[in-house]
Coordinates of C-alpha atoms and ligand atoms in Angstrom, one line a residue:
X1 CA -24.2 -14.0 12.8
X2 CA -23.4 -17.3 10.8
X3 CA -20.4 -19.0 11.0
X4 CA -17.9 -17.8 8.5
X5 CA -15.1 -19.6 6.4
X6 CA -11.3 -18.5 6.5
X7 CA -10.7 -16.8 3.4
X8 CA -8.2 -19.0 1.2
X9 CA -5.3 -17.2 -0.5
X10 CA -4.3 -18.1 -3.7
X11 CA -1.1 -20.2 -3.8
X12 CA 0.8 -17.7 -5.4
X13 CA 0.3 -13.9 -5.1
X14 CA 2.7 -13.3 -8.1
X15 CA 1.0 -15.2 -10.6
X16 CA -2.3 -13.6 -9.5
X17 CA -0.6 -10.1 -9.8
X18 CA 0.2 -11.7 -13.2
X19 CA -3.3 -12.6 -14.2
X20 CA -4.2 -9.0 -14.1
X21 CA -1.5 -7.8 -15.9
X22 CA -2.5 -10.5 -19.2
X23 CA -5.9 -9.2 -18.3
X24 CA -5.4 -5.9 -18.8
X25 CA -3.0 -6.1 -21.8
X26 CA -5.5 -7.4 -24.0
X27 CA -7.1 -3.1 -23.6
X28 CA -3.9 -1.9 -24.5
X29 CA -1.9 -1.9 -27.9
X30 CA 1.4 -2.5 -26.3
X31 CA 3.8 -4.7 -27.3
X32 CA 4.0 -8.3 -26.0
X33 CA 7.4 -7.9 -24.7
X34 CA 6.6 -5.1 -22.3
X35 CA 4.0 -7.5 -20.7
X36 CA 7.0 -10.3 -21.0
X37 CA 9.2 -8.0 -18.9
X38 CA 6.8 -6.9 -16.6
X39 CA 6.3 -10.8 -15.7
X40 CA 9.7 -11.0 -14.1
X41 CA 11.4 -8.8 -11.6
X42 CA 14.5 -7.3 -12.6
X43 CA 16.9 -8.3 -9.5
X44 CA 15.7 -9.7 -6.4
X45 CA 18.2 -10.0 -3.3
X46 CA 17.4 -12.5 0.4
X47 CA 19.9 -11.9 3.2
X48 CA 20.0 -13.8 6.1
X49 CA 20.6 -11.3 9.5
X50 CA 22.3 -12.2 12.5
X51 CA 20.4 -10.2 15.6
X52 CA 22.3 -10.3 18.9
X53 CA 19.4 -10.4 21.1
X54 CA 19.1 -9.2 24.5
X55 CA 19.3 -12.5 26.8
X56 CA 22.8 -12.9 24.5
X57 CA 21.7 -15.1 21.9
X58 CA 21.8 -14.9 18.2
X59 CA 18.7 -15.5 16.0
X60 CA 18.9 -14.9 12.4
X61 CA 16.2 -13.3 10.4
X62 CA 15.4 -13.8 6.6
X63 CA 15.0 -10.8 4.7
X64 CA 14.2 -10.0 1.3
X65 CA 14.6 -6.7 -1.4
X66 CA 13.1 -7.2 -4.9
X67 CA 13.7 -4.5 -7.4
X68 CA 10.9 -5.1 -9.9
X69 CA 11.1 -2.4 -12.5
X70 CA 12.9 0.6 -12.9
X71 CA 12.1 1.7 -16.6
X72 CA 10.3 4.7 -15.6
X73 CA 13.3 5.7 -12.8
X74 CA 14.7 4.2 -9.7
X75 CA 12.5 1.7 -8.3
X76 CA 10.7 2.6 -4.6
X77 CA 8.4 0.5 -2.5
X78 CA 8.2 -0.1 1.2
X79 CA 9.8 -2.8 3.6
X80 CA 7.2 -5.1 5.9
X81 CA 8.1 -6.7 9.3
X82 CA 5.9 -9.6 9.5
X83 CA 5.6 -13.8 10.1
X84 CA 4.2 -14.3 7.0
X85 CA 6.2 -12.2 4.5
X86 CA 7.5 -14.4 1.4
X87 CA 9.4 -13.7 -1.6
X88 CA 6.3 -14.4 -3.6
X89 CA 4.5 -12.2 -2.2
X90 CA 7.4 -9.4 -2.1
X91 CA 7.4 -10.1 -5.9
X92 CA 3.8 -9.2 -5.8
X93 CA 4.1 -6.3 -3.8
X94 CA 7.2 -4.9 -5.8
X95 CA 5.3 -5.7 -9.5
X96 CA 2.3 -3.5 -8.1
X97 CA 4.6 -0.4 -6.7
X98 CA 5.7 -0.4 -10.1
X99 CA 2.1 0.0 -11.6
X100 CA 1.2 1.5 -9.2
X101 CA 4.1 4.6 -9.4
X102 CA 3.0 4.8 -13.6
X103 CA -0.8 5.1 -12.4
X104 CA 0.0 8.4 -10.2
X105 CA 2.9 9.3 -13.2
X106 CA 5.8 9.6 -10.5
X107 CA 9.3 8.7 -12.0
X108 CA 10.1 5.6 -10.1
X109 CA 10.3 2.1 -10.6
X110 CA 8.5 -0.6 -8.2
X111 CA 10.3 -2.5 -5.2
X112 CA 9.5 -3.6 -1.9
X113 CA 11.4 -5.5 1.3
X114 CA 10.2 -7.8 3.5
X115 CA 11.7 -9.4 6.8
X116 CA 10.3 -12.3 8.2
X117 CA 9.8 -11.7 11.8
X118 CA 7.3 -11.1 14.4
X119 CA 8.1 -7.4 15.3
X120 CA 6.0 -7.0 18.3
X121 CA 7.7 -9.8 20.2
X122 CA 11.1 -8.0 19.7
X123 CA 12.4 -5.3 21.9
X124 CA 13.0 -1.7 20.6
X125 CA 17.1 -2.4 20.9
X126 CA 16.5 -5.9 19.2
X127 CA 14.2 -3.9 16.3
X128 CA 16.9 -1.5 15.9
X129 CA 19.6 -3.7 15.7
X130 CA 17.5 -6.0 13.3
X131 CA 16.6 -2.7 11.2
X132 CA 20.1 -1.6 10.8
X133 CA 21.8 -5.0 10.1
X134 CA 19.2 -5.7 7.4
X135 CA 19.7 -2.3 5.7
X136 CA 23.9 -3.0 6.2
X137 CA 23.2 -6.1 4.7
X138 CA 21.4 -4.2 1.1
X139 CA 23.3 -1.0 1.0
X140 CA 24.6 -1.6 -2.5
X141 CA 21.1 -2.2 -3.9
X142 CA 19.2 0.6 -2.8
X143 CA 20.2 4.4 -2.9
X144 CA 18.4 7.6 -3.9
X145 CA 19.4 7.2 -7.7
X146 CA 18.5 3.1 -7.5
X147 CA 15.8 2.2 -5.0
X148 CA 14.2 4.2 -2.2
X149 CA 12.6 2.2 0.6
X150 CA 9.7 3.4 3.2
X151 CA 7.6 2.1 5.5
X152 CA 4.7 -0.5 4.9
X153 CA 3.2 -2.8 7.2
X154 CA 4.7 -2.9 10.6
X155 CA 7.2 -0.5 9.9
X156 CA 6.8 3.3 11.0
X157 CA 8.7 6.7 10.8
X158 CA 11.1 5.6 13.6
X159 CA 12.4 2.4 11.9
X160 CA 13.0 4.6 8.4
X161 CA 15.2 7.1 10.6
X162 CA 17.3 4.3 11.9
X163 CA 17.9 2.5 8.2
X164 CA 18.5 6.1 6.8
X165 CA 20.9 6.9 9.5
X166 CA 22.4 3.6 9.0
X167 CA 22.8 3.9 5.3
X168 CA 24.3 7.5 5.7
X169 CA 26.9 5.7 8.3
X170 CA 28.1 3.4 5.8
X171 CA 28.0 6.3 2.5
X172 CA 29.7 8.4 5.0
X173 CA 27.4 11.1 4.1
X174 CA 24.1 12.6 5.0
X175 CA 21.9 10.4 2.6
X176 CA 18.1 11.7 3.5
X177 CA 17.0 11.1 -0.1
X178 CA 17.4 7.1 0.4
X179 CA 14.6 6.5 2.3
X180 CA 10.9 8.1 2.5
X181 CA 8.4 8.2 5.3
X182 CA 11.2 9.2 8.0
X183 CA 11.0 11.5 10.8
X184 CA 10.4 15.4 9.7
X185 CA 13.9 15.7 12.1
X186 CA 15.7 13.9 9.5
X187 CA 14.0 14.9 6.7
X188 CA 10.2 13.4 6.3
X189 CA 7.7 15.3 5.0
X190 CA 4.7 16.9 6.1
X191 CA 1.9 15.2 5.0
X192 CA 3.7 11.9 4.8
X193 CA 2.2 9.6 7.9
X194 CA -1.5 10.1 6.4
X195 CA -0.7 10.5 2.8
X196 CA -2.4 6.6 2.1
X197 CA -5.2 7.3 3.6
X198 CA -5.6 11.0 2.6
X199 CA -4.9 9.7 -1.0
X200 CA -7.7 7.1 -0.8
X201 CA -10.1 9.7 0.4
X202 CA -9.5 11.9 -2.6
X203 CA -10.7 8.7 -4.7
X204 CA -13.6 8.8 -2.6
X205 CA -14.6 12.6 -2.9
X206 CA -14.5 11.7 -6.9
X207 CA -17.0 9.0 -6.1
X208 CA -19.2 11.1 -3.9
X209 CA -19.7 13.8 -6.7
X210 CA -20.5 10.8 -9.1
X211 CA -22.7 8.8 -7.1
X212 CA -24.1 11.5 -5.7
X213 CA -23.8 10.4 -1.3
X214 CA -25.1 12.3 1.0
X215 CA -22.1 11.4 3.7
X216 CA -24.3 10.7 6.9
X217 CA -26.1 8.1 4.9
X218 CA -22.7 6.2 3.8
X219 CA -22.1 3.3 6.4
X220 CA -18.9 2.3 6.1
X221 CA -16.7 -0.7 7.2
X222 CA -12.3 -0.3 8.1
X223 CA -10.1 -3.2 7.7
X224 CA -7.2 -2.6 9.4
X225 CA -6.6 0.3 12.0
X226 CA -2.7 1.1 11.3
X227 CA -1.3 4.1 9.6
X228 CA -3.7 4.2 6.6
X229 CA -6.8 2.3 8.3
X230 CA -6.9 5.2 10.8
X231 CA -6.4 8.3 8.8
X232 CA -9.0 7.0 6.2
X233 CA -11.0 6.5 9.3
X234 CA -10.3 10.2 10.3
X235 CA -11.1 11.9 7.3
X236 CA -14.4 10.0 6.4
X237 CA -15.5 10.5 10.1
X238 CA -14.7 14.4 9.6
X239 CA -16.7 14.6 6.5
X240 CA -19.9 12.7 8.4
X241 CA -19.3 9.5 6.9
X242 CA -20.8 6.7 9.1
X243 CA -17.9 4.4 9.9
X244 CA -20.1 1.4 11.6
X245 CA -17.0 -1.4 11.6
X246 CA -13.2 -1.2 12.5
X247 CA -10.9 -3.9 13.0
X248 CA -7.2 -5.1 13.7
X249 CA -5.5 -8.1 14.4
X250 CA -7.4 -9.3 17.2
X251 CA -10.4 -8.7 15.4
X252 CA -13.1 -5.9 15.1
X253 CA -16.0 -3.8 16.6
X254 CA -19.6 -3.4 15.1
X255 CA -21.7 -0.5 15.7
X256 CA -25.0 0.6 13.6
X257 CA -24.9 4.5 14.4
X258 CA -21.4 4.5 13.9
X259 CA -17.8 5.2 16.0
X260 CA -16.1 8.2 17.3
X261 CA -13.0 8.1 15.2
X262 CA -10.7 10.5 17.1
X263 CA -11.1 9.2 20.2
X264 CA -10.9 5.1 18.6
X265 CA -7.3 6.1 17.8
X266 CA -6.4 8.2 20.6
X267 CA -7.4 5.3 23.0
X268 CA -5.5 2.7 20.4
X269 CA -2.6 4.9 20.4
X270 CA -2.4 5.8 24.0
X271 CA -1.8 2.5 25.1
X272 CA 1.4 2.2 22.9
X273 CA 3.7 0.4 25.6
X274 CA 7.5 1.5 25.5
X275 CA 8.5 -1.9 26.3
X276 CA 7.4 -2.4 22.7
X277 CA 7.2 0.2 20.1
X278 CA 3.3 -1.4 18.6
X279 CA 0.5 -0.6 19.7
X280 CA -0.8 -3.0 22.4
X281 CA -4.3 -2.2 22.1
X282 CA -6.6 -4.0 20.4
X283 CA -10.2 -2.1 19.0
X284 CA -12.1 -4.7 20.6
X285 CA -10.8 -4.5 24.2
X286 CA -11.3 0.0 23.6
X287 CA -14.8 0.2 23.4
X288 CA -17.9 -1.1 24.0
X289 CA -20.3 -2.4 20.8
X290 CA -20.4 -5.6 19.0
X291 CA -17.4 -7.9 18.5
X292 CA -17.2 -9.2 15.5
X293 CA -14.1 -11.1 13.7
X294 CA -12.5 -9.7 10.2
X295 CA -14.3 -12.2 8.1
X296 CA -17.4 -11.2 9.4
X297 CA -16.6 -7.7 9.1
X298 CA -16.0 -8.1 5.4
X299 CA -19.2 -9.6 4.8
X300 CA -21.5 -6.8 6.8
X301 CA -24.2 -5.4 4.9
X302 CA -22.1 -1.4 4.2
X303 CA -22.2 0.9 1.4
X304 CA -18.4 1.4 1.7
X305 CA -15.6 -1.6 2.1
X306 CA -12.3 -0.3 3.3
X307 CA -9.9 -3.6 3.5
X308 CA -6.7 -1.4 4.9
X309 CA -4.7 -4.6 6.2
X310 CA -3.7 -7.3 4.2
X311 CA -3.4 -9.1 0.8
X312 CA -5.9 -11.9 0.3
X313 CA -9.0 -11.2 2.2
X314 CA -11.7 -11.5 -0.7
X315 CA -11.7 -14.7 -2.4
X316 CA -13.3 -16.6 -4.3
X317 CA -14.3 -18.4 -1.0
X318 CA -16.1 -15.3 0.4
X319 CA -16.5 -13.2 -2.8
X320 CA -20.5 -14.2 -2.8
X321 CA -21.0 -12.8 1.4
X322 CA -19.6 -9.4 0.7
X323 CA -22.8 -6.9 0.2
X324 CA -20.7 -3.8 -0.2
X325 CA -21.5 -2.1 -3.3
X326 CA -18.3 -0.1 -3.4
X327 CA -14.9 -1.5 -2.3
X328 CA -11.4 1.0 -1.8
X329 CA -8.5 -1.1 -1.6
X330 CA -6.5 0.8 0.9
X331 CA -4.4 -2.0 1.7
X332 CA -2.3 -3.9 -1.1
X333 CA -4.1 -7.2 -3.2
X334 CA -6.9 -7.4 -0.5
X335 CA -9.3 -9.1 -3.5
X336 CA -8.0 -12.0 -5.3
X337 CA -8.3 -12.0 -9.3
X338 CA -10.6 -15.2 -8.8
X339 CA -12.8 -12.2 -6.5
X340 CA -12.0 -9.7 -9.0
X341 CA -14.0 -11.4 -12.0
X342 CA -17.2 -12.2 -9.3
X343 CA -17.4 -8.7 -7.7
X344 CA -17.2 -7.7 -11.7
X345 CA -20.8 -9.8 -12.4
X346 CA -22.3 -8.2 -9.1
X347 CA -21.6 -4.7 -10.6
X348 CA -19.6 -4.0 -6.9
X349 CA -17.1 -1.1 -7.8
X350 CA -13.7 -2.1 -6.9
X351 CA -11.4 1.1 -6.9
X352 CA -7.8 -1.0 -7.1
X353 CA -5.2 -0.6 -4.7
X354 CA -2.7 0.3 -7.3
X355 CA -5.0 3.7 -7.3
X356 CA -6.5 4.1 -3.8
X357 CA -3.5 3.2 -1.7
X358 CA -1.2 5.6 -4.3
X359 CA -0.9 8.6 -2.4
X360 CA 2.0 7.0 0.1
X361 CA 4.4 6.6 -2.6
X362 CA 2.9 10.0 -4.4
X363 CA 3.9 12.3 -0.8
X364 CA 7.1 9.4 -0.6
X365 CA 7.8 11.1 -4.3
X366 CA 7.5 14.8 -2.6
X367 CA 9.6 13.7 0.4
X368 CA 12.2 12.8 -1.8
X369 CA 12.0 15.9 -4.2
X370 CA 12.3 18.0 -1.0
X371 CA 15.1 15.8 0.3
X372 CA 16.9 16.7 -3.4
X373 CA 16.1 20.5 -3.4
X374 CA 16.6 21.0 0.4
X375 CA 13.6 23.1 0.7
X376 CA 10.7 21.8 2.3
X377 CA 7.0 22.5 1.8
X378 CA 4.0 23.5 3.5
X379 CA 1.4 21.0 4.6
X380 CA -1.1 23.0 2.7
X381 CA 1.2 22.6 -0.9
X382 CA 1.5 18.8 0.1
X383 CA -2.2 18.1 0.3
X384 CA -3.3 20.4 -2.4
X385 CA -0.4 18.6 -4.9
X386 CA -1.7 15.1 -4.0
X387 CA -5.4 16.2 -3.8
X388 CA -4.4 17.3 -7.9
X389 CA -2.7 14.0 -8.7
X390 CA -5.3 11.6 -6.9
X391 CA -8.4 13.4 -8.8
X392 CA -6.2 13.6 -12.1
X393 CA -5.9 10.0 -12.4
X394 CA -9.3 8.7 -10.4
X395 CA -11.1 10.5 -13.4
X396 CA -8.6 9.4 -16.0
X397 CA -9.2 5.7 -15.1
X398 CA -12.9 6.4 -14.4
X399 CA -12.9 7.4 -18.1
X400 CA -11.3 4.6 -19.5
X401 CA -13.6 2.2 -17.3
X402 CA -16.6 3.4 -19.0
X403 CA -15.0 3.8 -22.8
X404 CA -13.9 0.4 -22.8
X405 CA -16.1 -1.3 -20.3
X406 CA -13.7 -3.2 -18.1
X407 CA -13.6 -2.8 -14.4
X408 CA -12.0 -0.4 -12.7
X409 CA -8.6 -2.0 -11.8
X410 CA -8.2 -3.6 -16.1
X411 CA -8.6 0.1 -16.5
X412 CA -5.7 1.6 -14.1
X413 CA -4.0 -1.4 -15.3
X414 CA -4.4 -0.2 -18.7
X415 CA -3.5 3.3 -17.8
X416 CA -0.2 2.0 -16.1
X417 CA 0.8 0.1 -18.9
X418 CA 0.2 2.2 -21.4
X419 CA 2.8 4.7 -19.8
X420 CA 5.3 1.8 -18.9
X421 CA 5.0 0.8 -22.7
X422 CA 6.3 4.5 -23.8
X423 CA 8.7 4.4 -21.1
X424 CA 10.3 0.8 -22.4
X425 CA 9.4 2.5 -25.8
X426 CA 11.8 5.6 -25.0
X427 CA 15.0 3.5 -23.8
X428 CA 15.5 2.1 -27.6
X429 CA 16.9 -0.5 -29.5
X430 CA 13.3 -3.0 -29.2
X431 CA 11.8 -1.2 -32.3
X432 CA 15.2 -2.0 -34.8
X433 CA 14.0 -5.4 -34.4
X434 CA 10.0 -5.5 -34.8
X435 CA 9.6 -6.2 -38.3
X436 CA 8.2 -2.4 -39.6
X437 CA 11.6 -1.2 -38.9
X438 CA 13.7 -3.9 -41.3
Ligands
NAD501 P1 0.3 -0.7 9.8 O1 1.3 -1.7 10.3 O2 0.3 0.7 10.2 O3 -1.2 -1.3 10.2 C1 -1.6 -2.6 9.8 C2 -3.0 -2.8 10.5 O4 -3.5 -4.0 10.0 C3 -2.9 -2.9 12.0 O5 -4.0 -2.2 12.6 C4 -3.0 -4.4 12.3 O6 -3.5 -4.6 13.5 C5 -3.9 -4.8 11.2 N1 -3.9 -6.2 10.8 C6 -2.8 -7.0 10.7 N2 -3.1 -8.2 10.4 C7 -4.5 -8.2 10.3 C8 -5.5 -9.1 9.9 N3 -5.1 -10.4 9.7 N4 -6.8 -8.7 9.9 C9 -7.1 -7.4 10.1 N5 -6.2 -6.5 10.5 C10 -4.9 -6.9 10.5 O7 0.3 -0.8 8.2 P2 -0.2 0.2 7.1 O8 0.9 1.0 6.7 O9 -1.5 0.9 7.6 O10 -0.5 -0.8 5.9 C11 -1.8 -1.4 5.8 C12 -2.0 -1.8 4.3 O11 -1.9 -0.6 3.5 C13 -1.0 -2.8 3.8 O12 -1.6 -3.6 2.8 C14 0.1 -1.9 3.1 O13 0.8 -2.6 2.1 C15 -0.9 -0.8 2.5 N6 -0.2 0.4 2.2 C16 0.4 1.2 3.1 C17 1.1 2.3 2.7 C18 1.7 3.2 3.8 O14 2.2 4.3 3.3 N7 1.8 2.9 5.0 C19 1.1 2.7 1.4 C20 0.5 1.9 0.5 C21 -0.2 0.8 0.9

């Protein structure tokens, strides 16, 4: 295959997450101050946290919570252990929980955390200890009434049980409702773990009646083969989808007649070391097929691209390579807005993140309601409420899409504002000043 150039990331993910916002306000009649106060996050905290690590030696951590919106309730978005996490790009993260929550309709706000760190080259007592001393370090700014953590990249069930039982230590009282995505022994829900992926396939079923795909002739490229990479992976590969490409970190695997799914993850997962609590394994040391890097796995010639990793993968550096005619942004800002506008021209359907990747924070939302009510559902009533929600608002944006002709993320965009706008609307005071009202 040719040689392929690194894609480059914008310089700041906020202002791109911006751009679309201006971008789709000019499809809505919303007032200009909504969009004003969507443009800056309403309280944004950085700790610094002191980790007694196991030789004996401190290191501190940076770690950041950003509480972007909270107009429609309290705000909720996950917390990310990795090197390259940055208050911009918590900012970013944070502005699109916050769409993202008004595209599904569940009553929270958007926020997300961040720690900069390497997880996999701590310990599981120096993760704990790291976990606990961040969440001791924001316990006034978050809370089931305020803002409700979960897991995101690098983070998992286990992690959410420790901050939870951390939080409850310092409340003094059992505080489940704090934190979704936790173990169902302290109060997760059923359904949660796959809920990502399982949301994003729901987008896809819509697309399958629409398009009309005959599964087995859908090839299908994964980006990403954590939590919401594999379970996208799972149900595709269930319903005879062809999933020829997975990657990870180290890089990916390339195979014409397709993968095994079940038995990718079980060898993936089985090889989970307890000396560290991530997965060890990379796809391309499990099987044998073609190795292939990310970069070229975005650019393979697929019906269906999954990017289920990280922001900034398609951009205007690479936009012209990818051959996929349909994109599902699993992962969070994987396309750049400079991507956006050229994938537009090539008529590639992008369904946005702030849709496909909605059903964590929509079974995070049931997890919480359960936490509330202290009864707990079946699996069966978690999948058949999300399956309800995801196909509720993939047609309603698919509808807007095609009455305005804009793309499909200006349209959930659109949607998302339109129902912040009413929300801002509802709290008062802005319309005694507008000039009608005088
Ligand atoms: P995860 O930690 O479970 O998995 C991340 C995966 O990405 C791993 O397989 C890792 O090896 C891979 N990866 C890391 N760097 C990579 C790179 N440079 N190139 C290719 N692969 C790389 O995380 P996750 O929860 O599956 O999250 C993945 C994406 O989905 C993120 O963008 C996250 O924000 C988004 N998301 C997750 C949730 C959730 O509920 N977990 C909800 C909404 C959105």
């Amino acid at each position: 295959m040719a040689s392929i150039k690194q894609p480059q990331p914008p310089d700041s993910i906020f202002a791109d997450a911006i751009k679309r916002l201006d971008n789709a306000a000019k499809h809505v009649d919303l007032d200009h101050e909504v969009v004003e106060r969507l443009k800056h996050p309403k309280a944004v905290i950085q700790v610094s946290i002191p980790v007694r690590m196991d030789d004996g030696s401190l290191k501190v951590f940076s770690g950041y919570r950003v509480r972007h919106d909270n107009s429609r309730g309290p705000t909720k978005g996950g917390i990310r252990y990795h090197p390259d996490v940055s208050l911009d790009e918590v900012k970013a993260l944070a502005l699109w929980m916050t769409c993202k929550c008004a595209v599904v309709g569940v009553p929270f706000g958007g926020a997300k955390g961040g720690i900069v760190v390497n997880p996999k080259e701590l310990s599981p007592m120096e993760l704990e200890r790291l976990s606990r001393g961040f969440i001791g370090l924001i316990a006034d700014f978050i809370g089931p009434d305020k803002d409700i953590p979960a897991p995101d990249v690098y983070t998992n069930a286990m992690i959410m049980g420790w901050m939870m039982n951390e939080y409850s230590k310092i409340r003094r009282e059992h505080c489940p409702a704090v934190i979704t995505g936790k173990p169902l022994s302290l109060g997760g829900s059923l359904g949660r773990e796959g809920a990502t992926g399982r949301g994003a396939y729901y987008c896809i079923k819509e697309l399958e009646k629409r398009r009309d795909w005959k599964p087995e002739q859908v090839r299908v490229a994964v980006q990403g083969f954590g939590n919401a990479g594999q379970s996208i992976a799972a149900l595709l590969h269930r319903d005879g989808y062809r999933i020829v490409a997975i990657s990870d970190s180290r890089g990916g695997v390339y195979r014409s007649d397709g993968f095994d799914v079940p038995s990718l993850i079980k060898i993936k997962n089985e090889t989970r070391y307890l000396k560290a609590v991530y997965c060890e394994c990379s796809v391309c040391e499990a099987v044998k097929a073609e190795i292939i890097t990310n970069e070229q796995l975005l650019e393979l010639d697929v019906d269906l691209l999954i990017p289920a990793a990280l922001e900034n993968q398609i951009t205007a550096q690479n936009v012209s390579q990818i051959k996929a005619r349909v994109i599902v942004e699993v992962a969070n800002g994987p396309v750049t807005s400079e991507a956006d506008a050229i994938l537009s021209q090539q008529e590639t359907l992008v369904v946005p993140d702030i849709l496909a990747n909605a059903g964590g924070v929509t079974v995070s939302y049931f997890e919480w309601v359960q936490n509330r009510q202290g009864y707990y559902w079946s699996v069966e009533k978690v999948h058949e409420r999300l399956h309800k929600i995801m196909s509720r608002e993939f047609n309603t944006i698919f509808k807007i899409m095609q009455q305005k002709q804009i793309d499909m993320r200006t349209a959930a965009y659109a949607h998302a504002m339109t129902r912040l706008g009413s929300a801002v609307a509802a709290h008062g005071t802005q319309s005694f000043f507008s000039n009608h009202n005088r």
